Coordinates of C-alpha atoms in Angstrom, one line a residue:
X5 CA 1.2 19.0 19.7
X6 CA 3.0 16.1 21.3
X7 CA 4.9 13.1 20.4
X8 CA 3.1 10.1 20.3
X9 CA 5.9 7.8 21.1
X10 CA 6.2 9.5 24.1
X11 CA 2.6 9.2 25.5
X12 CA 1.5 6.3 26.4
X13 CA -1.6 7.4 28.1
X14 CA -3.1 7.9 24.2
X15 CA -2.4 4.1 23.4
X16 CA -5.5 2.0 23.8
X17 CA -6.0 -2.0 24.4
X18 CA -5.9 -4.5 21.8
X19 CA -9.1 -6.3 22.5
X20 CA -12.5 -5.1 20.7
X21 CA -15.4 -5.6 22.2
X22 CA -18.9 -6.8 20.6
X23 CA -21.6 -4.0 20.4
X24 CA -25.4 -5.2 20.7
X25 CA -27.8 -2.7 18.5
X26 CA -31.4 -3.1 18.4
X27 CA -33.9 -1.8 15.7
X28 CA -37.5 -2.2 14.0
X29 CA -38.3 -2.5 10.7
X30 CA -40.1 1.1 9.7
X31 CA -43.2 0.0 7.4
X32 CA -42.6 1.9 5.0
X33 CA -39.6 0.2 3.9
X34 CA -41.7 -3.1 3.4
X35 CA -40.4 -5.0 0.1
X36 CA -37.1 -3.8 0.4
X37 CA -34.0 -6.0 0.7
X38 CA -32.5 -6.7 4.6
X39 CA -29.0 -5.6 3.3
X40 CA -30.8 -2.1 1.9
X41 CA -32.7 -1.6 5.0
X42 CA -29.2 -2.5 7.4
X43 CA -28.0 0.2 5.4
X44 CA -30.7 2.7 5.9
X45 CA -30.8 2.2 10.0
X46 CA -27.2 1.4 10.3
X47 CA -25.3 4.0 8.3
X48 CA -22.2 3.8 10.4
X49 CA -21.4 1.3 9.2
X50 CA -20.0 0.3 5.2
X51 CA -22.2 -1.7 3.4
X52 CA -19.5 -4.3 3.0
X53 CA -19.5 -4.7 6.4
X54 CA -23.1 -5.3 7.1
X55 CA -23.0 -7.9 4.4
X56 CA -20.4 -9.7 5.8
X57 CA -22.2 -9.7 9.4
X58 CA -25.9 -10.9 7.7
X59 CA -23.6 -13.7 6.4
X60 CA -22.5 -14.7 9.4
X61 CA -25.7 -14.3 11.2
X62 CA -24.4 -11.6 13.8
X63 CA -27.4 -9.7 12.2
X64 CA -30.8 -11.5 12.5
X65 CA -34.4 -10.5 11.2
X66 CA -36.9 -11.5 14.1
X67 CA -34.0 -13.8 15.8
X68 CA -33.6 -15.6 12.3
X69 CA -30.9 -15.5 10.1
X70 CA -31.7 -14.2 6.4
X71 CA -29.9 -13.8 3.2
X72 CA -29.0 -10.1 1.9
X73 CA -31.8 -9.9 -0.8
X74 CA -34.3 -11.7 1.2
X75 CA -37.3 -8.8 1.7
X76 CA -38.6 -7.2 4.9
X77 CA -42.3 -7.1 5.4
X78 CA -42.0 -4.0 7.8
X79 CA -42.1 -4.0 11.7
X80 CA -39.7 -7.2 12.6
X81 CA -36.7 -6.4 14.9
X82 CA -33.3 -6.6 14.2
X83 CA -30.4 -7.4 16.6
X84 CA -27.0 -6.5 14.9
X85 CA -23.8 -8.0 16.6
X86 CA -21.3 -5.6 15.3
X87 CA -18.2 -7.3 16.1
X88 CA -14.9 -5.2 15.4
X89 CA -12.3 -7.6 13.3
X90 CA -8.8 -7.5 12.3
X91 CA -8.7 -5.0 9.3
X92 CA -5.1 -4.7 8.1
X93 CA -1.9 -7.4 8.0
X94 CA 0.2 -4.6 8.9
X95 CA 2.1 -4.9 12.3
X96 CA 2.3 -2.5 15.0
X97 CA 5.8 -0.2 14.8
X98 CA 7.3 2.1 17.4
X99 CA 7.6 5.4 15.1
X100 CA 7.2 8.5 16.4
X101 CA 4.1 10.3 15.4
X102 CA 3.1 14.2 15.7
X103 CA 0.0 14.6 17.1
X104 CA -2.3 17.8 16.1
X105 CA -5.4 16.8 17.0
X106 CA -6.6 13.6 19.6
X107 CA -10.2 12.4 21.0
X108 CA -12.1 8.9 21.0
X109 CA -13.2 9.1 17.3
X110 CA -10.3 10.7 15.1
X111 CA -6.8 11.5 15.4
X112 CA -5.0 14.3 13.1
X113 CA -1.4 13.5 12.1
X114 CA 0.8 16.1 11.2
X115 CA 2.8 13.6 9.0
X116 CA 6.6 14.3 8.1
X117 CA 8.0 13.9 4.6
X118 CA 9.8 11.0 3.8
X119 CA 7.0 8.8 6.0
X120 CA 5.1 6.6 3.1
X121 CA 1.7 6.0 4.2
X122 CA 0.3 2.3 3.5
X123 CA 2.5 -0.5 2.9
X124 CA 2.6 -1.7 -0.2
X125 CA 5.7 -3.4 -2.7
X126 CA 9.1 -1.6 -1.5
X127 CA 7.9 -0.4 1.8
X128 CA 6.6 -3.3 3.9
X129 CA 7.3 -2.0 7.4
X130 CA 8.4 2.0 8.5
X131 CA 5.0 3.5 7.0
X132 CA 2.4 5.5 8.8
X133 CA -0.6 2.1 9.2
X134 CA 2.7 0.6 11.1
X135 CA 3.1 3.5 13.5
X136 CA -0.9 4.0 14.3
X137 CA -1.1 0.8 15.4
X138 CA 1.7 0.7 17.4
X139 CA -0.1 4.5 18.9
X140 CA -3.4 2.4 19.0
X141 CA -3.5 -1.1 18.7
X142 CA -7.6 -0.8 18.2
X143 CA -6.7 0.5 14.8
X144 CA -6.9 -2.8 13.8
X145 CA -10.4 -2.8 13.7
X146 CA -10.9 -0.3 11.6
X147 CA -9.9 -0.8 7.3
X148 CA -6.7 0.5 6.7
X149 CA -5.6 1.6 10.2
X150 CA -8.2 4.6 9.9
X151 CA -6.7 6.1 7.2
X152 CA -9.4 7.7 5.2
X153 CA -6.9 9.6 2.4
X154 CA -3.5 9.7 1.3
X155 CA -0.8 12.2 0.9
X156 CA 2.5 11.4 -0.9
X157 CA 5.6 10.3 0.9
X158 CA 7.4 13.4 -0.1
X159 CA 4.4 15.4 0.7
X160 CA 4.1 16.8 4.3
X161 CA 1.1 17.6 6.5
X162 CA -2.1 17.5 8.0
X163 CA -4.5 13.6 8.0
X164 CA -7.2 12.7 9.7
X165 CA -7.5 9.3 10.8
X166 CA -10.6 7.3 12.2
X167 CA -10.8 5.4 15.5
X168 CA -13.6 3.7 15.6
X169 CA -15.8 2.2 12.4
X170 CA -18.7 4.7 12.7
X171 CA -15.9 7.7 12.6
X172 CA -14.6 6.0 9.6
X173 CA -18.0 5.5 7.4
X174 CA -18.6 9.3 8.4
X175 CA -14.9 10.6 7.4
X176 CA -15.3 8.5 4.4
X177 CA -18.7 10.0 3.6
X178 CA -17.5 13.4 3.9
X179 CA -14.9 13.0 1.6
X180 CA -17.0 11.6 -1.0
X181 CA -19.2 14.7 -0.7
X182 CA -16.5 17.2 -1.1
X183 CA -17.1 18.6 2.9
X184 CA -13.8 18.0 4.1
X185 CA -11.6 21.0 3.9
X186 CA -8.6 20.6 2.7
X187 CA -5.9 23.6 2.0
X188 CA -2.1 22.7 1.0
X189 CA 0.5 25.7 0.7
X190 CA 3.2 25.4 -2.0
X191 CA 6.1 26.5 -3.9
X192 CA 5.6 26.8 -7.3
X193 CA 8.3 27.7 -10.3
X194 CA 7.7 30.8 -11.8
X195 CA 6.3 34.4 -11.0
X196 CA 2.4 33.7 -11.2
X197 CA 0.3 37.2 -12.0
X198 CA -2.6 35.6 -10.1
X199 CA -4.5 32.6 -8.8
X200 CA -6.8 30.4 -10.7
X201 CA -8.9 27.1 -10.6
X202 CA -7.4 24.3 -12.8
X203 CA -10.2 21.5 -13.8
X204 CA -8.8 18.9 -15.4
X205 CA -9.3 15.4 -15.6
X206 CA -5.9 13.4 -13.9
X207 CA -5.5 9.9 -15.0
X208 CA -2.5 7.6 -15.3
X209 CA 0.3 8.9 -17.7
X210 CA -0.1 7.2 -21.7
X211 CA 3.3 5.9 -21.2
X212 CA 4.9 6.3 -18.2
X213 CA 3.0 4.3 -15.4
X214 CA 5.0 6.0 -12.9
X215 CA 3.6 9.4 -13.5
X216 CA -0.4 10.9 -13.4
X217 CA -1.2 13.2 -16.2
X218 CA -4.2 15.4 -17.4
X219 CA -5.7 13.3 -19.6
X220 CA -9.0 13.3 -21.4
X221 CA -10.6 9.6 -20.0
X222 CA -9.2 11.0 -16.5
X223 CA -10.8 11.5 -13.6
X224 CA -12.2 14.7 -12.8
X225 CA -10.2 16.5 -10.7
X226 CA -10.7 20.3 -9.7
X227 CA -7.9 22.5 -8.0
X228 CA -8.1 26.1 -6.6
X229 CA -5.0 27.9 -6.2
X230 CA -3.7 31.7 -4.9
X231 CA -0.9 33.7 -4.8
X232 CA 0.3 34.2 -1.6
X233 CA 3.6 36.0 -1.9
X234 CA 5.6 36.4 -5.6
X235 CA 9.5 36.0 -5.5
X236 CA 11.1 36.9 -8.6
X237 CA 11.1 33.4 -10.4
X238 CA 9.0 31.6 -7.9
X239 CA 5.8 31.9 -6.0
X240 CA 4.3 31.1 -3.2
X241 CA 0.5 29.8 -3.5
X242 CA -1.9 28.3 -1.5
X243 CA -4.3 25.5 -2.4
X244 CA -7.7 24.1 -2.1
X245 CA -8.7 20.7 -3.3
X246 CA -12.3 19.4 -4.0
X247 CA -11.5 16.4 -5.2
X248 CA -8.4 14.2 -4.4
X249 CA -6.4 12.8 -6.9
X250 CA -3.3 11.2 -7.0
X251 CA -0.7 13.7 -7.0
X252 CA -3.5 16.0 -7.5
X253 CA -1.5 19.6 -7.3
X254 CA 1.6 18.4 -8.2
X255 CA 0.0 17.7 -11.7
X256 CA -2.6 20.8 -11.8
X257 CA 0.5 23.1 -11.7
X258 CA 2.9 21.3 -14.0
X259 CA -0.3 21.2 -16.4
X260 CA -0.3 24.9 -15.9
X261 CA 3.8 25.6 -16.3
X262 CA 4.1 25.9 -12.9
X263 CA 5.3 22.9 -11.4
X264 CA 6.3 22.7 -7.7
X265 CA 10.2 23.2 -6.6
X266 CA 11.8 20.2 -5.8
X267 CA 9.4 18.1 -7.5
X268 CA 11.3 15.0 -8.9
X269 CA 8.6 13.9 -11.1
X270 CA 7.2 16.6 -12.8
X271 CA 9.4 19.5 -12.7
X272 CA 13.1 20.4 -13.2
X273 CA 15.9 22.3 -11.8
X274 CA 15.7 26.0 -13.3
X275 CA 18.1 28.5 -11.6
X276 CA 16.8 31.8 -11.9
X277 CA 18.6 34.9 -13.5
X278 CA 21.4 36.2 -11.3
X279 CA 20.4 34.1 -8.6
X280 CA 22.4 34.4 -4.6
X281 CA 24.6 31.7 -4.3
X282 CA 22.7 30.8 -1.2
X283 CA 19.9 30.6 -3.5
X284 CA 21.1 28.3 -5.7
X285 CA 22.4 26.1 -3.0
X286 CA 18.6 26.4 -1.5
X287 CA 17.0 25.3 -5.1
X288 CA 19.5 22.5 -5.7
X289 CA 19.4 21.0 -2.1
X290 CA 15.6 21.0 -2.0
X291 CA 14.6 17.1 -2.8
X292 CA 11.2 17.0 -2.5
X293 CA 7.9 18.7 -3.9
X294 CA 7.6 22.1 -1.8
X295 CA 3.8 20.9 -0.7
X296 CA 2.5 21.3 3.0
X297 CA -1.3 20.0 4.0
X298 CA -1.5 23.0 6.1
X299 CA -5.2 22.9 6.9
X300 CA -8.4 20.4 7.4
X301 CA -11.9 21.3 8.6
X302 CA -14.3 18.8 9.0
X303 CA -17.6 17.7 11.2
X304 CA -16.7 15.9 13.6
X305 CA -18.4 12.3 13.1
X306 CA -20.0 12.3 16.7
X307 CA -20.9 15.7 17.7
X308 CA -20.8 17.5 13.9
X309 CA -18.9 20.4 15.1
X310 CA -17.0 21.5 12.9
X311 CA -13.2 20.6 13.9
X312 CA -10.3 22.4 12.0
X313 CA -6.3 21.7 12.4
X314 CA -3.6 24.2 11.8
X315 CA 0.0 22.9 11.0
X316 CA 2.7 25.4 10.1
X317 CA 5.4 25.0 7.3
X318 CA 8.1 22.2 8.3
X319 CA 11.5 23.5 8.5
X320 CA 13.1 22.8 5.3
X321 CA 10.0 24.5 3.4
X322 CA 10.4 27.8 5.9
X323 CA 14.1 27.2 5.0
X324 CA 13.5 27.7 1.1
X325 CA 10.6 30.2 1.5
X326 CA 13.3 32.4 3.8
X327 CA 16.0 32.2 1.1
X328 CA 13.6 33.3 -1.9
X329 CA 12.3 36.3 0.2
X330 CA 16.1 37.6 0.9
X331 CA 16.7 36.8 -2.7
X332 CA 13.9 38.9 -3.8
X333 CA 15.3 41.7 -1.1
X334 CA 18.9 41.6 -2.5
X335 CA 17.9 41.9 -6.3
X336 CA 15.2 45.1 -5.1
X337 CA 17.9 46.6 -3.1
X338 CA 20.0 46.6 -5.8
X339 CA 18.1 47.7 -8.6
X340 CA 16.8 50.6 -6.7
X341 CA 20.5 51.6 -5.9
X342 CA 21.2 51.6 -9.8
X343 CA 18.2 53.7 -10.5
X344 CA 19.5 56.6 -8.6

C-alpha cells in the first residue's frame, strides 16, 4: 500500500481523448431499434450514454445520423465516437488516499473513517470524489469519479473504483448481479451462540428520515454473518453482503438485537457486568459503528481474473477488539481462581 498523495507517478492527464469504434449490423438483429442494438455491440458502455452520443451524432448508421427508435435493417456499419465528458461538478482536492490495489482500469481504496464519500448538502468539499480526482484527474470522465458503491462515513474499508467507462459499466454490472465479493468484519453487542443469514427488506425508517429500518415495502436486502471470536458481552463476527443497502449491516444486526458498538444510530452504550475500567473507557471512547470492509473479490473488467484485496482492521477497531479479549482473559482468570 502506498499513499497516494505522495505518488505522483499514479496521477494521470486531464485531457480525454476521443475513441473511434467500428461495427456491423448482425442480421439477425434486423427490426430492432439503433439504441437496442448500440447496446448489444457496445456493452461497455451505459445505455444512457449511448443515447446521449446517437443524439449528438457521434454515433452514425451507414455515415447518417438516426434517432434512437429508428430500426436497423441488418448489415449497415456503425462508427461510434465515444468521446469521454466531464461527469461530476466536484473539484479536484489534495487528500491523502491509501492505495490497496492500482492498474489502468480500477483502483481499490482502503478508505478511512470519518472520509464521507460523495458530496452532497453539509459536505461540499473534503469527500473521497474530491480526492480521486485530485489522484486522477481522468476521473472526470467517468459518473461519479468511478465510484461504483458506497460505504458510510463512519464506516471504514475496502472500494473499488473505476478508471475508465468500460471498467465502470462492468463494475456496475457486477454489482447488480450479486458477483462482487464483499466481506465486512464487525463488532457486535452481545454474546452471539452462532451465525446466521438475516433477509429482510431495509427501507427508510416510518418516521425518522434519518434512519433505515426493516420494513415490509423495503428493499430486499440479504446479510450473512459468523461468529468469529465471543467476548463475554460482545462478539466479533464477520460479514457477507449480497445485496447492498444503505446501512445494510448496521440495520440487519440491530434488527437482530445485536447492534454494532459504537453505532450512534442504532445502538446504545451498554456496559457490561463487572466490566475493566479500561473496558469501559474502550466502549465509551469508541464513536463510530465497529464496521471494517475487510475484503472484495471481483473480475477484473479487462482480463476477468478474478482480483481480490485484503485490508486489516484500522487501529482504533484492533484497539477495542484487544481490550475485549483481555477483558474476557481477566474475568476467566478470575473465575477459575474462585473455583478452586
Amino acid at each position: 500500500m502506498h499513499d497516494a498523495a505522495d505518488d505522483e507517478d499514479e496521477t494521470c492527464d486531464a485531457v480525454g481523448a476521443a475513441e473511434t469504434l467500428r461495427a456491423t449490423v448482425p442480421f439477425e438483429f434486423t427490426g430492432r431499434r439503433f439504441d437496442q442494438v448500440l447496446a448489444e455491440l457496445f456493452p461497455d458502455y451505459s445505455r444512457s450514454r449511448l443515447a446521449e452520443w446517437i443524439k449528438s451524432g457521434q454515433a452514425l448508421l451507414d455515415g447518417a445520423v438516426r434517432r434512437p427508435r429508428d430500426a436497423v435493417r441488418g448489415g449497415e456499419s456503425i462508427t461510434l465516437a465515444a468521446t469521454p465528458g466531464i461527469e461530476t461538478d466536484a473539484q479536484p482536492e489534495a487528500i491523502p488516499l491509501v492505495i490497496a490495489y492500482a492498474d489502468t482500469d480500477v483502483l481499490v481504496i482502503d478508505k478511512p473513517a470519518g472520509l464521507v464519500v460523495h458530496p452532497g448538502a453539509g459536505n461540499p468539499r473534503g469527500t473521497l470524489a474530491n480526492a480521486l480526482l485530485h489522484f486522477d484527474p481522468k476521473l472526470s470522465e467517468v459518473p461519479r469519479a468511478g465510484i461504483v458503491h458506497r460505504l458510510d462515513k463512519d464506516t471504514s474499508g475496502l472500494m473499488v473504483v473505476a478508471r475508465n467507462l468500460r471498467a465502470h459499466a462492468a463494475l456496475v454490472e457486477q454489482l447488480a448481479a450479486r458477483e462482487v465479493h464483499r466481506q465486512y468484519v464487525a463488532v457486535a453487542m452481545g454474546a452471539m451462540i452462532a451465525g446466521g443469514s438475516v433477509d429482510a427488506p431495509i427501507g427508510r425508517h416510518p418516521s425518522d428520515r434519518v434512519r433505515m429500518a426493516v420494513v415490509k415495502n423495503g428493499r430486499e436486502a440479504v446479510t450473512h454473518y459468523r461468529v468469529r471470536e465471543r467476548y463475554r458481552a460482545h462478539t466479533l463476527i464477520e460479514c457477507r453482503l449480497e445485496t447492498g443497502r444503505t446501512h445494510q449491516i448496521r440495520v440487519h444486526m440491530a434488527h437482530v438485537k445485536h447492534p454494532l458498538v459504537g453505532d450512534p444510530v442504532y445502538s446504545r452504550l451498554a456496559n457490561p457486568r463487572a466490566a475493566t475500567p479500561e473496558l469501559l473507557a474502550a466502549l465509551r471512547d469508541f464513536r463510530r459503528q465497529a464496521l471494517h470492509a475487510e475484503k472484495l473479490a471481483f473480475a477484473h473488467p479487462a482480463s476477468g481474473e478474478t482480483i481480490t484485496v485484503e485490508a486489516a482492521m484500522p487501529a482504533d477497531m484492533q484497539a477495542l477488539v484487544t481490550t475485549l479479549r483481555e477483558d474476557a482473559r481477566q474475568h476467566a482468570a478470575a473465575d477459575s481462581r474462585g473455583g478452586r
